[in-house]
CSV table of C-alpha atoms in Angstrom, one decimal:
chain,number,residue,atom,x,y,z
A,1,MET,CA,-0.3,-0.3,0.1
A,2,PRO,CA,1.6,3.4,-1.1
A,3,GLN,CA,1.5,6.5,1.4
A,4,PHE,CA,0.4,10.1,0.6
A,5,PRO,CA,1.6,11.9,3.9
A,6,ASN,CA,2.5,15.1,2.2
A,7,ALA,CA,-0.5,14.8,-0.1
A,8,CYS,CA,-2.5,15.3,3.6
A,9,LEU,CA,-0.6,18.5,4.4
A,10,LEU,CA,-0.7,19.9,0.9
A,11,ALA,CA,-4.2,19.8,0.3
A,12,ALA,CA,-5.9,20.5,4.0
A,13,ASN,CA,-8.3,22.7,4.0
A,14,GLY,CA,-8.3,23.0,0.4
A,15,LYS,CA,-4.9,24.8,0.4
A,16,THR,CA,-1.9,25.0,-1.3
A,17,GLY,CA,1.7,26.4,-0.4
A,18,ARG,CA,3.6,29.8,-2.3
A,19,LEU,CA,6.0,31.5,-1.4
A,20,SER,CA,6.0,35.0,-0.7
A,21,THR,CA,6.0,37.5,-3.4
A,22,SER,CA,8.2,39.9,-1.4
A,23,PHE,CA,10.5,36.8,-1.6
A,24,ILE,CA,10.2,36.4,-5.2
A,25,ASN,CA,10.7,40.5,-6.2
A,26,ALA,CA,13.7,40.7,-3.7
A,27,VAL,CA,15.2,37.9,-5.5
A,28,ARG,CA,14.4,39.3,-8.5
A,29,GLY,CA,16.4,42.6,-7.4
A,30,PHE,CA,19.5,40.6,-6.3
A,31,LYS,CA,22.4,40.9,-8.9
A,32,THR,CA,25.8,38.8,-8.8
A,33,GLU,CA,29.2,40.6,-8.5
A,34,ARG,CA,29.2,40.7,-12.0
A,35,GLY,CA,26.3,42.6,-12.3
A,36,PHE,CA,24.3,39.9,-14.3
A,37,LYS,CA,20.3,39.1,-12.7
A,38,THR,CA,20.5,35.0,-11.3
A,39,SER,CA,17.8,34.1,-14.4
A,40,VAL,CA,18.4,30.3,-13.7
A,41,PHE,CA,17.4,30.9,-9.9
A,42,GLU,CA,14.7,33.1,-10.5
A,43,ARG,CA,13.4,30.9,-13.4
A,44,ILE,CA,14.0,27.8,-10.3
A,45,LEU,CA,11.9,29.9,-8.1
A,46,ARG,CA,8.8,30.9,-10.5
A,47,ARG,CA,8.6,27.1,-11.0
A,48,ILE,CA,8.2,26.3,-7.3
A,49,SER,CA,6.4,29.1,-6.4
A,50,LYS,CA,3.3,27.6,-8.4
A,51,PRO,CA,0.6,25.7,-6.2
A,52,LYS,CA,2.1,21.7,-5.5
A,53,ILE,CA,0.2,19.6,-7.9
A,54,THR,CA,-0.5,16.6,-6.0
A,55,PRO,CA,-3.7,13.8,-6.5
A,56,PHE,CA,-5.8,15.3,-4.1
A,57,ASP,CA,-5.8,19.2,-4.6
A,58,SER,CA,-8.7,21.4,-3.4
A,59,ILE,CA,-10.0,18.2,-1.5
A,60,THR,CA,-10.5,18.8,1.9
A,61,ILE,CA,-8.6,16.0,4.1
A,62,ASP,CA,-9.4,15.0,7.4
A,63,GLU,CA,-6.3,15.2,9.7
A,64,GLY,CA,-4.7,15.4,13.2
A,65,PRO,CA,-3.6,13.4,16.0
A,66,PHE,CA,-5.0,9.5,16.2
A,67,PRO,CA,-5.5,9.0,19.9
A,68,PRO,CA,-5.7,5.2,20.5
A,69,SER,CA,-9.2,5.4,22.0
A,70,ARG,CA,-10.1,5.5,18.4
A,71,LEU,CA,-9.0,2.1,17.7
A,72,TRP,CA,-11.9,0.1,19.2
A,73,LYS,CA,-14.1,1.1,16.7
A,74,PRO,CA,-12.2,-0.4,13.5
A,75,LEU,CA,-11.0,-3.2,15.8
A,76,GLY,CA,-14.6,-4.3,16.4
A,77,PHE,CA,-15.1,-4.1,12.9
A,78,THR,CA,-12.0,-5.9,11.6
A,79,VAL,CA,-13.4,-9.0,14.3
A,80,LEU,CA,-16.8,-8.9,12.8
A,81,VAL,CA,-15.6,-8.6,9.2
A,82,CYS,CA,-13.1,-11.7,9.5
A,83,SER,CA,-15.4,-13.6,11.7
A,84,GLY,CA,-18.2,-13.1,9.3
A,85,THR,CA,-16.3,-13.5,6.0
A,86,PHE,CA,-14.6,-16.8,7.6
A,87,VAL,CA,-18.3,-18.5,8.1
A,88,CYS,CA,-19.7,-17.2,5.1
A,89,ALA,CA,-16.8,-18.9,3.1
A,90,ALA,CA,-17.0,-22.1,5.0
A,91,ILE,CA,-20.9,-22.0,4.1
A,92,TRP,CA,-20.6,-21.0,0.2
A,93,GLN,CA,-17.8,-24.0,0.0
A,94,TYR,CA,-19.9,-26.8,1.4
A,95,GLU,CA,-23.0,-25.9,-0.5
A,96,ASN,CA,-20.6,-25.5,-3.6
A,97,MET,CA,-19.4,-29.4,-2.8
A,98,ARG,CA,-22.7,-30.6,-2.3
A,99,ALA,CA,-24.5,-29.3,-5.3
A,100,ARG,CA,-21.7,-30.7,-7.3
A,101,ALA,CA,-22.1,-33.9,-5.7
A,102,ILE,CA,-26.1,-34.1,-6.2
A,103,ALA,CA,-25.3,-33.0,-9.9
A,104,LEU,CA,-22.9,-35.9,-10.2
A,105,MET,CA,-25.3,-38.5,-8.6
A,106,LYS,CA,-28.4,-37.0,-11.1
A,107,GLN,CA,-26.1,-37.4,-14.0
A,108,ARG,CA,-27.3,-39.7,-16.9
A,109,SER,CA,-25.8,-42.8,-17.1
A,110,SER,CA,-25.1,-42.2,-20.9
A,111,TRP,CA,-22.6,-39.1,-19.8
A,112,ILE,CA,-19.7,-40.6,-21.6
A,113,GLN,CA,-21.6,-40.5,-25.1
A,114,ASP,CA,-23.0,-36.9,-23.8
A,115,LYS,CA,-20.1,-35.5,-22.3
A,116,TYR,CA,-18.5,-33.5,-25.5
A,117,HIS,CA,-21.7,-32.5,-26.7
A,118,ASN,CA,-22.8,-30.8,-23.2
A,119,LYS,CA,-19.1,-28.9,-23.4
A,120,LYS,CA,-20.7,-27.6,-26.5
A,121,LYS,CA,-24.1,-26.3,-25.0
A,122,ILE,CA,-22.3,-24.4,-22.6
A,123,ASP,CA,-24.1,-20.9,-23.1
A,124,SER,CA,-22.0,-19.0,-20.4
A,125,TRP,CA,-18.6,-17.9,-20.7
A,126,TRP,CA,-18.3,-18.1,-17.1
A,127,ASN,CA,-18.6,-21.6,-17.2
A,128,GLY,CA,-15.5,-22.0,-19.3
A,129,LEU,CA,-13.1,-20.2,-16.8
A,130,THR,CA,-11.1,-22.2,-14.4
A,131,GLU,CA,-11.4,-21.7,-10.8
A,132,ALA,CA,-8.4,-19.3,-10.0
A,133,ASP,CA,-10.0,-16.6,-13.1
A,134,LYS,CA,-13.7,-16.6,-11.2
A,135,ILE,CA,-11.7,-15.6,-8.3
A,136,PHE,CA,-9.3,-13.3,-10.2
A,137,LEU,CA,-11.5,-11.6,-12.5
A,138,PRO,CA,-14.2,-10.1,-10.2
A,139,ILE,CA,-11.1,-8.5,-7.8
A,140,PHE,CA,-9.2,-7.2,-11.4
A,141,PHE,CA,-12.5,-5.7,-12.6
A,142,LEU,CA,-13.3,-3.8,-8.9
A,143,ASN,CA,-9.5,-2.8,-9.2
A,144,CYS,CA,-10.3,-1.2,-12.7
A,145,TRP,CA,-13.5,0.5,-11.9
A,146,ALA,CA,-11.5,2.4,-9.0
A,147,PHE,CA,-8.6,3.5,-10.8
A,148,SER,CA,-11.0,4.6,-13.6
A,149,ALA,CA,-12.7,6.3,-10.9
A,150,TRP,CA,-10.2,8.4,-9.6
A,151,ARG,CA,-9.2,9.8,-12.5
A,152,PHE,CA,-12.7,11.9,-12.0
A,153,PRO,CA,-12.2,14.8,-10.4
A,154,GLN,CA,-15.9,15.1,-9.1
A,155,LEU,CA,-15.5,11.6,-7.6
A,156,GLN,CA,-12.3,11.9,-6.0
A,157,GLY,CA,-14.0,13.5,-2.8
A,158,THR,CA,-15.8,10.2,-2.3
A,159,MET,CA,-12.9,8.1,-3.4
A,160,LEU,CA,-10.5,9.7,-0.7
A,161,ARG,CA,-13.3,9.1,2.1
A,162,TYR,CA,-14.1,5.7,1.1
A,163,PHE,CA,-11.2,4.0,-0.9
A,164,CYS,CA,-8.4,5.2,1.2
A,165,SER,CA,-7.4,4.2,4.4
A,166,ASN,CA,-7.1,7.3,6.4
A,167,PRO,CA,-6.7,6.8,10.3
A,168,THR,CA,-8.3,10.6,11.4
A,169,SER,CA,-10.7,10.4,8.9
A,170,ARG,CA,-14.6,10.4,10.2
A,171,ILE,CA,-15.2,7.0,8.2
A,172,LEU,CA,-13.0,4.6,9.6
A,173,CYS,CA,-14.7,1.4,8.6
A,174,TRP,CA,-15.7,0.6,5.8
A,175,PRO,CA,-12.3,2.2,3.8
A,176,MET,CA,-10.8,-0.4,5.5
A,177,ILE,CA,-12.3,-3.1,3.2
A,178,LEU,CA,-12.6,-0.7,0.1
A,179,CYS,CA,-9.2,0.6,-0.2
A,180,THR,CA,-8.4,-3.0,-1.0
A,181,PHE,CA,-10.0,-2.4,-4.5
A,182,SER,CA,-8.4,1.1,-4.8
A,183,HIS,CA,-5.3,1.8,-6.8
A,184,TYR,CA,-3.7,5.4,-7.8
A,185,SER,CA,-1.0,4.3,-10.0
A,186,ILE,CA,-1.0,2.1,-13.0
A,187,LEU,CA,2.2,0.3,-11.9
A,188,HIS,CA,0.5,-0.3,-8.6
A,189,LEU,CA,-2.4,-1.7,-9.9
A,190,PHE,CA,-0.3,-3.7,-12.5
A,191,ALA,CA,2.2,-5.2,-9.9
A,192,ASN,CA,-0.7,-6.4,-7.5
A,193,MET,CA,-2.9,-7.7,-9.9
A,194,LEU,CA,-0.2,-9.6,-12.2
A,195,GLY,CA,1.2,-11.1,-8.5
A,196,MET,CA,-2.6,-12.3,-7.4
A,197,TYR,CA,-3.0,-13.7,-10.8
A,198,PHE,CA,0.3,-16.0,-10.2
A,199,LEU,CA,-0.5,-16.6,-6.5
A,200,LEU,CA,-4.1,-17.7,-7.6
A,201,GLN,CA,-3.2,-20.6,-9.9
A,202,ASP,CA,-1.6,-22.8,-7.2
A,203,SER,CA,-3.3,-21.4,-4.1
A,204,VAL,CA,-7.5,-22.1,-5.4
A,205,VAL,CA,-6.2,-25.7,-6.1
A,206,SER,CA,-4.7,-26.5,-2.5
A,207,MET,CA,-7.8,-24.3,-0.8
A,208,GLY,CA,-11.0,-23.7,-3.3
A,209,LYS,CA,-11.8,-20.7,-4.4
A,210,GLU,CA,-14.2,-19.7,-1.3
A,211,GLN,CA,-11.3,-19.9,0.9
A,212,VAL,CA,-9.1,-18.2,-1.3
A,213,PHE,CA,-11.4,-15.5,-1.4
A,214,ALA,CA,-12.1,-14.8,2.3
A,215,LEU,CA,-8.1,-15.0,2.8
A,216,PHE,CA,-8.0,-12.1,0.4
A,217,LEU,CA,-10.6,-10.2,2.5
A,218,ILE,CA,-9.6,-10.7,5.6
A,219,GLY,CA,-6.0,-9.9,5.0
A,220,GLY,CA,-7.1,-6.6,3.6
A,221,VAL,CA,-8.7,-5.7,6.5
A,222,ILE,CA,-6.2,-7.3,8.7
A,223,SER,CA,-3.5,-5.1,6.7
A,224,SER,CA,-5.5,-2.1,7.1
A,225,MET,CA,-6.0,-2.8,10.9
A,226,ALA,CA,-2.2,-3.0,11.4
A,227,SER,CA,-2.0,0.4,9.9
A,228,TYR,CA,-4.1,1.6,11.9
A,229,VAL,CA,-2.0,0.6,14.9
A,230,HIS,CA,1.2,1.6,13.4
A,231,ARG,CA,-0.1,5.0,12.8
A,232,VAL,CA,-0.9,5.6,16.1
A,233,PHE,CA,2.9,5.9,16.9
A,234,SER,CA,4.0,7.6,13.8
A,235,VAL,CA,2.6,10.2,11.1
A,236,THR,CA,-0.8,9.6,9.6
A,237,GLY,CA,-1.6,9.5,6.1
A,238,LEU,CA,-3.6,7.6,3.6
A,239,SER,CA,-2.9,4.2,2.2
A,240,LEU,CA,-4.6,2.4,-0.5
A,241,GLY,CA,-4.6,-0.7,-2.2
A,242,ALA,CA,-4.3,-4.6,-2.5
A,243,SER,CA,-0.6,-5.2,-1.6
A,244,GLY,CA,-1.7,-6.3,2.0
A,245,ALA,CA,-4.3,-8.7,0.5
A,246,VAL,CA,-1.8,-10.1,-2.1
A,247,LEU,CA,0.8,-10.6,0.8
A,248,ALA,CA,-1.4,-12.4,2.5
A,249,ILE,CA,-2.1,-15.4,0.0
A,250,PHE,CA,1.5,-14.7,-0.5
A,251,GLY,CA,2.1,-15.8,3.1
A,252,TYR,CA,0.0,-18.3,3.1
A,253,PHE,CA,1.2,-20.1,-0.3
A,254,CYS,CA,5.3,-19.6,0.8
A,255,ILE,CA,4.4,-21.4,4.3
A,256,ARG,CA,2.4,-24.4,2.5
A,257,ASP,CA,5.1,-24.8,-0.4
A,258,PRO,CA,8.5,-23.6,0.6
A,259,ASP,CA,10.4,-25.3,-2.0
A,260,LYS,CA,8.3,-23.8,-4.8
A,261,ASP,CA,10.9,-21.5,-7.3
A,262,MET,CA,9.7,-17.9,-7.8
A,263,CYS,CA,11.1,-15.0,-9.6
A,264,LEU,CA,10.9,-11.5,-9.7
A,265,ILE,CA,8.4,-10.0,-12.7
A,266,PHE,CA,11.0,-8.2,-14.8
A,267,MET,CA,14.1,-10.7,-13.8
A,268,PRO,CA,12.3,-14.2,-14.6
A,269,PHE,CA,16.2,-15.7,-15.0
A,270,PHE,CA,16.6,-14.9,-11.2
A,271,THR,CA,14.8,-17.7,-9.3
A,272,PHE,CA,15.0,-18.7,-5.9
A,273,SER,CA,12.8,-20.7,-2.9
A,274,ALA,CA,9.3,-19.4,-1.2
A,275,ASP,CA,10.5,-19.4,1.9
A,276,THR,CA,13.5,-17.2,1.1
A,277,ALA,CA,11.0,-14.8,-0.8
A,278,LEU,CA,8.9,-14.5,2.6
A,279,CYS,CA,11.8,-14.0,4.9
A,280,VAL,CA,13.3,-10.9,2.8
A,281,GLN,CA,9.7,-9.6,2.3
A,282,ILE,CA,9.3,-9.9,6.0
A,283,LEU,CA,12.8,-8.4,6.9
A,284,LEU,CA,11.9,-5.2,4.6
A,285,ASP,CA,9.0,-5.0,6.0
A,286,VAL,CA,10.4,-4.7,9.3
A,287,ALA,CA,13.2,-2.4,8.6
A,288,GLY,CA,10.6,0.1,6.8
A,289,ILE,CA,8.5,0.0,9.9
A,290,ILE,CA,11.7,1.0,12.3
A,291,LEU,CA,13.6,3.3,10.2
A,292,GLY,CA,10.3,5.1,9.5
A,293,TRP,CA,10.3,4.0,5.4
A,294,ARG,CA,6.9,6.2,4.5
A,295,ARG,CA,6.8,5.7,0.6
A,296,ILE,CA,5.2,2.3,1.3
A,297,ASP,CA,2.9,1.4,4.2
A,298,HIS,CA,5.2,-1.7,5.8
A,299,ALA,CA,3.2,-2.2,8.7
A,300,ALA,CA,0.0,-3.1,6.5
A,301,HIS,CA,1.9,-5.3,4.4
A,302,LEU,CA,3.4,-7.1,7.7
A,303,GLY,CA,0.0,-7.4,9.1
A,304,GLY,CA,-1.2,-9.2,5.6
A,305,THR,CA,1.9,-11.5,5.5
A,306,ILE,CA,1.1,-12.6,9.0
A,307,THR,CA,-2.7,-13.3,8.3
A,308,GLY,CA,-1.3,-16.0,5.3
A,309,ILE,CA,1.4,-17.2,7.6
A,310,ALA,CA,-1.4,-17.7,10.6
A,311,TRP,CA,-4.1,-19.1,8.1
A,312,SER,CA,-1.4,-21.6,7.0
A,313,PHE,CA,-1.1,-22.8,10.3
A,314,TRP,CA,-4.6,-22.6,11.7
A,315,GLY,CA,-7.0,-21.4,9.2
A,316,ASN,CA,-7.5,-24.8,7.4
A,317,THR,CA,-7.8,-26.7,10.9
A,318,TYR,CA,-10.9,-24.5,11.8
A,319,TYR,CA,-12.2,-23.8,8.3
A,320,ASN,CA,-13.2,-27.5,8.4
A,321,LYS,CA,-14.6,-27.6,11.8
A,322,THR,CA,-17.1,-24.7,10.3
A,323,MET,CA,-17.9,-26.7,7.4
A,324,HIS,CA,-18.2,-29.6,9.5
A,325,TRP,CA,-20.4,-27.6,11.9
A,326,TRP,CA,-22.7,-26.6,9.1
A,327,HIS,CA,-23.0,-29.9,7.9
A,328,GLU,CA,-24.6,-31.0,11.0
A,329,LEU,CA,-26.7,-27.9,11.3
A,330,THR,CA,-28.2,-28.7,8.2
A,331,GLY,CA,-28.8,-32.5,8.5
A,332,GLY,CA,-26.2,-33.4,6.3
A,333,GLN,CA,-28.8,-32.6,3.9
């Protein structure tokens, strides 16, 4: 998740910074020892004296201290969303498995002769997608929609309120989810979506699309909560992006398959094991938090990664127990 701490200060109350006119005029009258005006320096001053251009100019952003007492509301929201998502995903996966089993039992005995004919009768493009694509494409289109919405000045106020994680905003809870589907930079969007696409191919096979989607949402909310907690001890600012949610899937994948070969997007010839990638990612985020690097929300990244690691150790166990509970509740029907 990238951060925009300076944008909050520059655009707060709809004001932008200018150097004073008297200061510029004083520089214009300045002459060097050779009697020539400092034209180069004057041009530089003219350039920097213009209003600072940021993605959020003319938009009022709530700013101020972030007391720890404000954490209770987002903490309760995090617990509610995570537990609800977990249970709903388990029920969703159980019902899908039951529906497939019923359909298989009702299948005609002549399925061998009809299977190619049935494939030709598929009238929905959706049915031809892989399980991984059925998760990836909706997330991708939602992120593309949010990216497009940022391009319209009329929508930027709404995007800032609901699609940016801002701990000093009056609206604290809903942005914790919605910022997961929000990207302002095309490079940020491309990197997250490409990384998620490759991670989903193996993760969906081992977990199922329902459980992966639950991990994505829960990882996004917990990463936002981790960002809020970190902001109590550091400067406030805005965060957005799916990085925390993607890193939750990444953390799960690296623990479940530590020997899997991975590579950088732009350097496919340079490979390394998944457990090495996980260690490097954690070390970078810890260093970013300790050293105060503000370009990236390292607390959110670390929160997402830890969520995936925890899921790999305990998530599957409780997920299966939830499915069994639903099976017993419905009478095994």
